[in-house]
PDB file of C-alpha atoms in Angstrom:
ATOM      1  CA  UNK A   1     -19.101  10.494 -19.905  1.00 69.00           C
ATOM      2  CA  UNK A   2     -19.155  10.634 -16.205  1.00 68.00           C
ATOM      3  CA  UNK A   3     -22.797  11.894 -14.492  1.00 80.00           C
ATOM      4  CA  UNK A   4     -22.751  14.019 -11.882  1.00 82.00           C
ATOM      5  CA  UNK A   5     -23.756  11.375  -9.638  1.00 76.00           C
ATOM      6  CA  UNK A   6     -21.330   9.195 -10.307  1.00 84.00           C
ATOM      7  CA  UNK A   7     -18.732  12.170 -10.024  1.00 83.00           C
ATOM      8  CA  UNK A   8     -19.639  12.884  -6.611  1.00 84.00           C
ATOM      9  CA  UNK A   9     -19.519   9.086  -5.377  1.00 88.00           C
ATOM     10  CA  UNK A  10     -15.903   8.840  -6.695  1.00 91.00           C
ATOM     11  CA  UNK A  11     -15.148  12.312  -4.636  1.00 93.00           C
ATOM     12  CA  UNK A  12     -16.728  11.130  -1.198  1.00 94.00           C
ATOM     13  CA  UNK A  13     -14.628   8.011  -2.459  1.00 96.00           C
ATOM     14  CA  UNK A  14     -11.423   9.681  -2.900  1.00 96.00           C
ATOM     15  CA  UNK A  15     -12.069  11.671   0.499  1.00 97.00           C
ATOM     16  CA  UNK A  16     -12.934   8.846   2.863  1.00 97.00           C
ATOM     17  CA  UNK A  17      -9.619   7.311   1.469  1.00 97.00           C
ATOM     18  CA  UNK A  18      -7.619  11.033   1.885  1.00 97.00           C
ATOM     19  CA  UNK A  19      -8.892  10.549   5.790  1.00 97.00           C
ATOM     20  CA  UNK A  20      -8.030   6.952   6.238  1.00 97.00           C
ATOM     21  CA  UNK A  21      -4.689   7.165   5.176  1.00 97.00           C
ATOM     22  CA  UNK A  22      -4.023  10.868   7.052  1.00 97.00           C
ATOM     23  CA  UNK A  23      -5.511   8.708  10.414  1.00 97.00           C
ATOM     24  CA  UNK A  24      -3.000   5.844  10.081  1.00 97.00           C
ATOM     25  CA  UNK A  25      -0.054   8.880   9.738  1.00 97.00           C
ATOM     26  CA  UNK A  26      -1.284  10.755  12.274  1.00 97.00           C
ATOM     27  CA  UNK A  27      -4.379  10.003  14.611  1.00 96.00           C
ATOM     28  CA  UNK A  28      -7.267  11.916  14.604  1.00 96.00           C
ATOM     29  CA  UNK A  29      -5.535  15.207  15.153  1.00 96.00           C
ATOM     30  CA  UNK A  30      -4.774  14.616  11.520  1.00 97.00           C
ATOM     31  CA  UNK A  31      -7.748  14.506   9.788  1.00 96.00           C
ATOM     32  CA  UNK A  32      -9.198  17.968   9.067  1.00 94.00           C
ATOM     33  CA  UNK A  33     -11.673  18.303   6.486  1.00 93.00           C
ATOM     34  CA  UNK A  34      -8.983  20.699   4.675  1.00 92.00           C
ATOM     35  CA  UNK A  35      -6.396  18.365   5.110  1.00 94.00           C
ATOM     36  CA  UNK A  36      -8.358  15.975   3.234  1.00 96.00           C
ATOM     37  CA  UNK A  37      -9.036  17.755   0.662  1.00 95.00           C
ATOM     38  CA  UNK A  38      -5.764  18.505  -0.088  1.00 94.00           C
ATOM     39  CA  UNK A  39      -4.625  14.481   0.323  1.00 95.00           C
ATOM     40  CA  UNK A  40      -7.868  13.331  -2.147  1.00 95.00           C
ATOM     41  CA  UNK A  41      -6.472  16.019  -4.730  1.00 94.00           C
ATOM     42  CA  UNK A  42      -9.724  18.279  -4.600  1.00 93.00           C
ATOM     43  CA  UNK A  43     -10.140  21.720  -3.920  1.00 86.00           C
ATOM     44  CA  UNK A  44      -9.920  22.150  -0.073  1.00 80.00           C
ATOM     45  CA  UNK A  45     -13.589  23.080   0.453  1.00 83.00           C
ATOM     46  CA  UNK A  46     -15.057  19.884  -1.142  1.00 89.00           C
ATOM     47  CA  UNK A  47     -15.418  17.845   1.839  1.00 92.00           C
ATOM     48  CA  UNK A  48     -17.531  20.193   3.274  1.00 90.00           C
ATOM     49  CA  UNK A  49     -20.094  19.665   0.442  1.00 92.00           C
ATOM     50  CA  UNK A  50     -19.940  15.792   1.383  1.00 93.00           C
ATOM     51  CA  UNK A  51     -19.623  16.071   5.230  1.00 93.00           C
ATOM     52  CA  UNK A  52     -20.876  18.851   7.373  1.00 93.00           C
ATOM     53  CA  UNK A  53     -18.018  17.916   9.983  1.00 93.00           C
ATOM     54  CA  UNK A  54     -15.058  15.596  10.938  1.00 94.00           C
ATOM     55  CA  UNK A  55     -17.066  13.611  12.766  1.00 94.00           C
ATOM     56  CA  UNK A  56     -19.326  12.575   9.882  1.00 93.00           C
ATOM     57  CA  UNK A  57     -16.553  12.246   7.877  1.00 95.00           C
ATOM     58  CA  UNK A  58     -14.881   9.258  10.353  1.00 96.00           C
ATOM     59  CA  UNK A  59     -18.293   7.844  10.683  1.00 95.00           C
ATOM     60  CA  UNK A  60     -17.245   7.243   6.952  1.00 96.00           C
ATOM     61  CA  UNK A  61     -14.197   5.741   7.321  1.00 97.00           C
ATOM     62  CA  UNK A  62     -15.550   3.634  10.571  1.00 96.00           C
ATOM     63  CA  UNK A  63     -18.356   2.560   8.031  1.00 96.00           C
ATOM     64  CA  UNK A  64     -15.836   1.548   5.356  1.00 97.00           C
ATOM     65  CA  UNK A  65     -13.150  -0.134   8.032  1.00 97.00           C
ATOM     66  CA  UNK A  66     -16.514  -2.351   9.205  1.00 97.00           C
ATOM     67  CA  UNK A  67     -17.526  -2.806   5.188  1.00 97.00           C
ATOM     68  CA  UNK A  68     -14.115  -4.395   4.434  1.00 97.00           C
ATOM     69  CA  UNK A  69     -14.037  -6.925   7.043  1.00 98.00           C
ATOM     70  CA  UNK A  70     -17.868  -7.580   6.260  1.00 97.00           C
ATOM     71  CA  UNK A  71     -16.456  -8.917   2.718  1.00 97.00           C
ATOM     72  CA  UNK A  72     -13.920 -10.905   3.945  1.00 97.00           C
ATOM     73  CA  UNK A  73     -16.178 -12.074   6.221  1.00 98.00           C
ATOM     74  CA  UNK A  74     -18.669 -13.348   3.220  1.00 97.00           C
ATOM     75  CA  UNK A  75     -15.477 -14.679   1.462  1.00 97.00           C
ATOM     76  CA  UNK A  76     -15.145 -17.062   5.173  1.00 97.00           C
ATOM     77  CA  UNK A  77     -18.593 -17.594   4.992  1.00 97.00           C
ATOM     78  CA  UNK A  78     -19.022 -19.095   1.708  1.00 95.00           C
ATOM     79  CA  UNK A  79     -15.781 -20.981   1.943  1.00 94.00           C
ATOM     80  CA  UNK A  80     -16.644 -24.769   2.600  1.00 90.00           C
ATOM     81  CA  UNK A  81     -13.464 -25.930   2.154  1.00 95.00           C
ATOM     82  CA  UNK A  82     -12.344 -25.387   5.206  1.00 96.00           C
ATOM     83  CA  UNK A  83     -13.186 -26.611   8.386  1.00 96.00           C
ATOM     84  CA  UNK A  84     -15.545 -24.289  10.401  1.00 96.00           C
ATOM     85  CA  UNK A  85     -12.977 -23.443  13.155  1.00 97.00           C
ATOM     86  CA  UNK A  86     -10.326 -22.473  10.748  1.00 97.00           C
ATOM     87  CA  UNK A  87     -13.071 -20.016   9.528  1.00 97.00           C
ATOM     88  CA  UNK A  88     -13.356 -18.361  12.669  1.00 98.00           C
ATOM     89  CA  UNK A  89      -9.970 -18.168  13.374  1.00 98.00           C
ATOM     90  CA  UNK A  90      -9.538 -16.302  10.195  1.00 98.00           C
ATOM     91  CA  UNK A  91     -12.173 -14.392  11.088  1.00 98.00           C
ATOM     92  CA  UNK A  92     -10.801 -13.028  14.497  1.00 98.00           C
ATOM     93  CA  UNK A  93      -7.242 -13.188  13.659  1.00 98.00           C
ATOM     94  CA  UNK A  94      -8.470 -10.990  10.338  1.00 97.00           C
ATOM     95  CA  UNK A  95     -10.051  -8.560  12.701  1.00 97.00           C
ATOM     96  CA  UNK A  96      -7.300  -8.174  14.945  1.00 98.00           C
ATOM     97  CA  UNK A  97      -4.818  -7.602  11.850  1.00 98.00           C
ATOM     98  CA  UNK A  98      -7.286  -4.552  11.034  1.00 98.00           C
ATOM     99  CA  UNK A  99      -6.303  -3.506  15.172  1.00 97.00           C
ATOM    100  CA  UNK A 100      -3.218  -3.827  14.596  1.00 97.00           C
ATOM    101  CA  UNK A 101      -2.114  -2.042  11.139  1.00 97.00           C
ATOM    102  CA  UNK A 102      -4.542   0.694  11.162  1.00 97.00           C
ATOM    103  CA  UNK A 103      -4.930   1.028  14.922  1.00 97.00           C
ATOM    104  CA  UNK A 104      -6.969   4.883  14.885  1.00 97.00           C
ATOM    105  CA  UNK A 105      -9.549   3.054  12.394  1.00 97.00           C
ATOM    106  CA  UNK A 106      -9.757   0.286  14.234  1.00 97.00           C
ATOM    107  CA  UNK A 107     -10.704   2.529  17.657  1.00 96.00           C
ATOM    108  CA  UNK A 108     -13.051   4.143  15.358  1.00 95.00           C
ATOM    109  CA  UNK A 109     -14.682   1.023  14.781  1.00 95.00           C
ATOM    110  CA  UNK A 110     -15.486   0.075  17.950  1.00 93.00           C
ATOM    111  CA  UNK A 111     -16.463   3.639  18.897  1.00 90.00           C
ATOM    112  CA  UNK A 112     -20.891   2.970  19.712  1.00 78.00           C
ATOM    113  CA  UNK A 113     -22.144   4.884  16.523  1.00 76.00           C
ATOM    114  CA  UNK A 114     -24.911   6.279  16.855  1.00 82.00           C
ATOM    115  CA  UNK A 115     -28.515   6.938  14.885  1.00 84.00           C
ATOM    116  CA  UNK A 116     -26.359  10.146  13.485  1.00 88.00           C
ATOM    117  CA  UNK A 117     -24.970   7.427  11.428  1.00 90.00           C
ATOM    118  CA  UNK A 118     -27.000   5.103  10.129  1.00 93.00           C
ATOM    119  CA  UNK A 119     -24.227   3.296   7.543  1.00 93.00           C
ATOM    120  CA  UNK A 120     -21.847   2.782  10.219  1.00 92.00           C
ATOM    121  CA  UNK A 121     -24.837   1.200  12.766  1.00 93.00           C
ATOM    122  CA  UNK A 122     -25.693  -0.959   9.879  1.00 95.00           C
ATOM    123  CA  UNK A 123     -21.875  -1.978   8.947  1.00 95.00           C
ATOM    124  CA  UNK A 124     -21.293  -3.275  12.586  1.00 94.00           C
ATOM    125  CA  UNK A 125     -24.677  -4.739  12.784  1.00 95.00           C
ATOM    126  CA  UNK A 126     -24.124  -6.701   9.676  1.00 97.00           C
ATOM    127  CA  UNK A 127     -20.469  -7.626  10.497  1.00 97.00           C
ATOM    128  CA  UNK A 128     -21.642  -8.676  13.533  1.00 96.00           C
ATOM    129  CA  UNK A 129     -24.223 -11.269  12.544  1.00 97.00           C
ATOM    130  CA  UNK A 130     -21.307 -12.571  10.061  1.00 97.00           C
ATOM    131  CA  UNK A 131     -19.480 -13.065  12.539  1.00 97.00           C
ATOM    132  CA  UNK A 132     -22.544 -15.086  14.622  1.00 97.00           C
ATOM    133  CA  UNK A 133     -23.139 -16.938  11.519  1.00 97.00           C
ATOM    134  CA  UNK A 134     -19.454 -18.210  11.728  1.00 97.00           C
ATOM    135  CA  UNK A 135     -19.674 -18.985  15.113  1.00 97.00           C
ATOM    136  CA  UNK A 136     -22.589 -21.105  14.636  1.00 97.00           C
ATOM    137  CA  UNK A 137     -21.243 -23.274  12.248  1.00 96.00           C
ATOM    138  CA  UNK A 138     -18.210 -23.835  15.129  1.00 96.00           C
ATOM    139  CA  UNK A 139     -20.296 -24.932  18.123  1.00 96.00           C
ATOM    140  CA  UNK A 140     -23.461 -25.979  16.583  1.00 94.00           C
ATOM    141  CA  UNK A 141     -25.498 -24.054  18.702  1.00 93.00           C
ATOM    142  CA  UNK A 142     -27.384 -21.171  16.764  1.00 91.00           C
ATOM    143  CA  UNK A 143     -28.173 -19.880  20.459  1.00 92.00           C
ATOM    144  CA  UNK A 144     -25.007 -20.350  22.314  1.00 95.00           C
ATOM    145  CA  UNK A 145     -23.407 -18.132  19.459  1.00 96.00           C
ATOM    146  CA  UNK A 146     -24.464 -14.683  20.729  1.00 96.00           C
ATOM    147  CA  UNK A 147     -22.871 -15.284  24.275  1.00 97.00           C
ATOM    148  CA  UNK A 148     -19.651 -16.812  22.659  1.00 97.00           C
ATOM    149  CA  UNK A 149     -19.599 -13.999  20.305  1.00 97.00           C
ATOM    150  CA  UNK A 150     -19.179 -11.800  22.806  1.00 96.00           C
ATOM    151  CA  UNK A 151     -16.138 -13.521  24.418  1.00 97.00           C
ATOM    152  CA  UNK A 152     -14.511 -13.944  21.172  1.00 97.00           C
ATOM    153  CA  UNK A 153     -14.984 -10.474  20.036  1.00 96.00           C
ATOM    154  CA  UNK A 154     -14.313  -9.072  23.679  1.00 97.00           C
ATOM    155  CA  UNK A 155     -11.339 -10.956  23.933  1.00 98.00           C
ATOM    156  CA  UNK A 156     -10.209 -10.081  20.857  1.00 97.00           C
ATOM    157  CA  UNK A 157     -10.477  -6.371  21.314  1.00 96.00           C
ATOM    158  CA  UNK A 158      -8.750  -6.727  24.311  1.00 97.00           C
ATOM    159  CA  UNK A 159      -5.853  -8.588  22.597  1.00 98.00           C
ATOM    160  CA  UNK A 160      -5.717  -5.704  20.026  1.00 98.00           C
ATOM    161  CA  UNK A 161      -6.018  -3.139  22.830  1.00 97.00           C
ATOM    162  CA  UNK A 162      -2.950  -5.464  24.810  1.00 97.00           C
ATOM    163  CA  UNK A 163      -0.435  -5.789  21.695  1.00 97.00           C
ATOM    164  CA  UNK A 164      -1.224  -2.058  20.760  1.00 96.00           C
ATOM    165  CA  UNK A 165      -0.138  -0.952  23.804  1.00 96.00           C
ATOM    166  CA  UNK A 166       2.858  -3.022  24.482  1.00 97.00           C
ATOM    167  CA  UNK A 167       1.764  -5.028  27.166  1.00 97.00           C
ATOM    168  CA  UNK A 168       1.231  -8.841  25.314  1.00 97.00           C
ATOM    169  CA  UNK A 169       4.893  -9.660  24.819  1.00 96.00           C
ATOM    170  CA  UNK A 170       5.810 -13.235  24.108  1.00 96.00           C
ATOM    171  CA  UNK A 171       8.683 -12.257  26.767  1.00 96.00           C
ATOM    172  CA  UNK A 172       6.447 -11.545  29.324  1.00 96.00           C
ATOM    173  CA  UNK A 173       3.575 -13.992  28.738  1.00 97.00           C
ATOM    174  CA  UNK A 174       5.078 -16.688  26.476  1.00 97.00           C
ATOM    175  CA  UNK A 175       2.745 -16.603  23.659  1.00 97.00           C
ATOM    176  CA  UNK A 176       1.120 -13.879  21.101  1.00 97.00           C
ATOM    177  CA  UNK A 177      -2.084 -13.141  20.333  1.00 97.00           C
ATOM    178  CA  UNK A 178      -2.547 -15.547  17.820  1.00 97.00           C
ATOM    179  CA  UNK A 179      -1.984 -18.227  19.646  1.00 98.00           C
ATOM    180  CA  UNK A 180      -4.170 -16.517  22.294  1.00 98.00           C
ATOM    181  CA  UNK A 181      -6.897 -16.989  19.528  1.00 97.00           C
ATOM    182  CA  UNK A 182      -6.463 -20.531  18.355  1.00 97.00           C
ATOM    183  CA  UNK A 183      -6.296 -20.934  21.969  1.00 97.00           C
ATOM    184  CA  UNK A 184      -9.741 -19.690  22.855  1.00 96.00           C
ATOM    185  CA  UNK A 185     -11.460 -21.252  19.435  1.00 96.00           C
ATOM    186  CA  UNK A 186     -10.335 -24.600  21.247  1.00 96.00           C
ATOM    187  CA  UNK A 187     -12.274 -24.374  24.401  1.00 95.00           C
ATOM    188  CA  UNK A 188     -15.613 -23.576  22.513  1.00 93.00           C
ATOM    189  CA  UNK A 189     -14.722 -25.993  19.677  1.00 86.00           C
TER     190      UNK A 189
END
């Protein structure tokens, strides 16, 4: 039998998942707390025992975007097999991937989250030091990471924010953002 508890975590489950797929269809516009309710198969006025507001509710899916690319992350990190630079790469070109199929998530993501939401702050906090940890092993340099961290992830962003947009072609600038990646892991390599 299923307690109450457990009940309401596969609800706020089922709704965060009704929002993230009604943002990739349609943007924010899209996600209304009714609307959601309706996608997650619940009674429309359910998410508003979860979330008092839309907001709150893409601080969720933020949270969970940042969650998912925290356990890839630990999947990179653990991996020893492979050289430390190939890590990172799939470590930014992961990220970007996240940019580039769910774009609306992926701007939530990198919207500053505030105190409001303390899972989300925590999420990017902890992503972030996986990604530091994998830039470390790269350059050697524990200290230097922080600074290069925020080139790569910059950079990144701004490749994301480039392709999204139409404006990094390999017809205009004769390569893609991949290679723009592997490109920029060999300078600090």
């Amino acid at each position: 039998m299923v307690s109450r508890v457990e009940s309401a975590a596969a609800t706020r489950r089922a709704l965060v998942d009704a929002a993230a797929e009604l943002l990739d269809e349609g943007g924010p516009d899209a996600v209304t707390l009714r609307a959601v309710g309706g996608r997650a198969g619940v009674s429309r006025g359910a998410p508003y025992g979860h979330f008092p507001d839309k907001e709150h509710l893409l601080a969720a899916v933020a949270t969970k975007s940042w969650e998912a690319v925290g356990e890839q992350l630990d999947a990179l990190i653990t991996d020893r097999g492979q050289a430390p630079s190939e890590r990172l790469e799939q470590a930014l070109t992961g990220l970007m991937e996240v940019g580039r199929r769910h774009p609306h998530a992926y701007a939530l993501m990198f919207a500053a989250p505030t105190a409001e939401h303390p899972e989300a702050v925590a999420a990017v906090s902890r992503t972030h030091d996986q990604f530091l940890t994998i830039i470390a092993d790269v350059i050697g340099d524990p200290q230097r990471a922080r600074p290069i961290g925020g080139l790569l992830m910059s950079s990144v962003h701004g490749i994301v924010a480039m392709e999204n947009g139409g404006h990094l072609t390999p017809e205009k600038w004769q390569t893609t953002g991949d290679e723009l990646v592997k490109l920029l892991i060999d300078r600090i390599a």
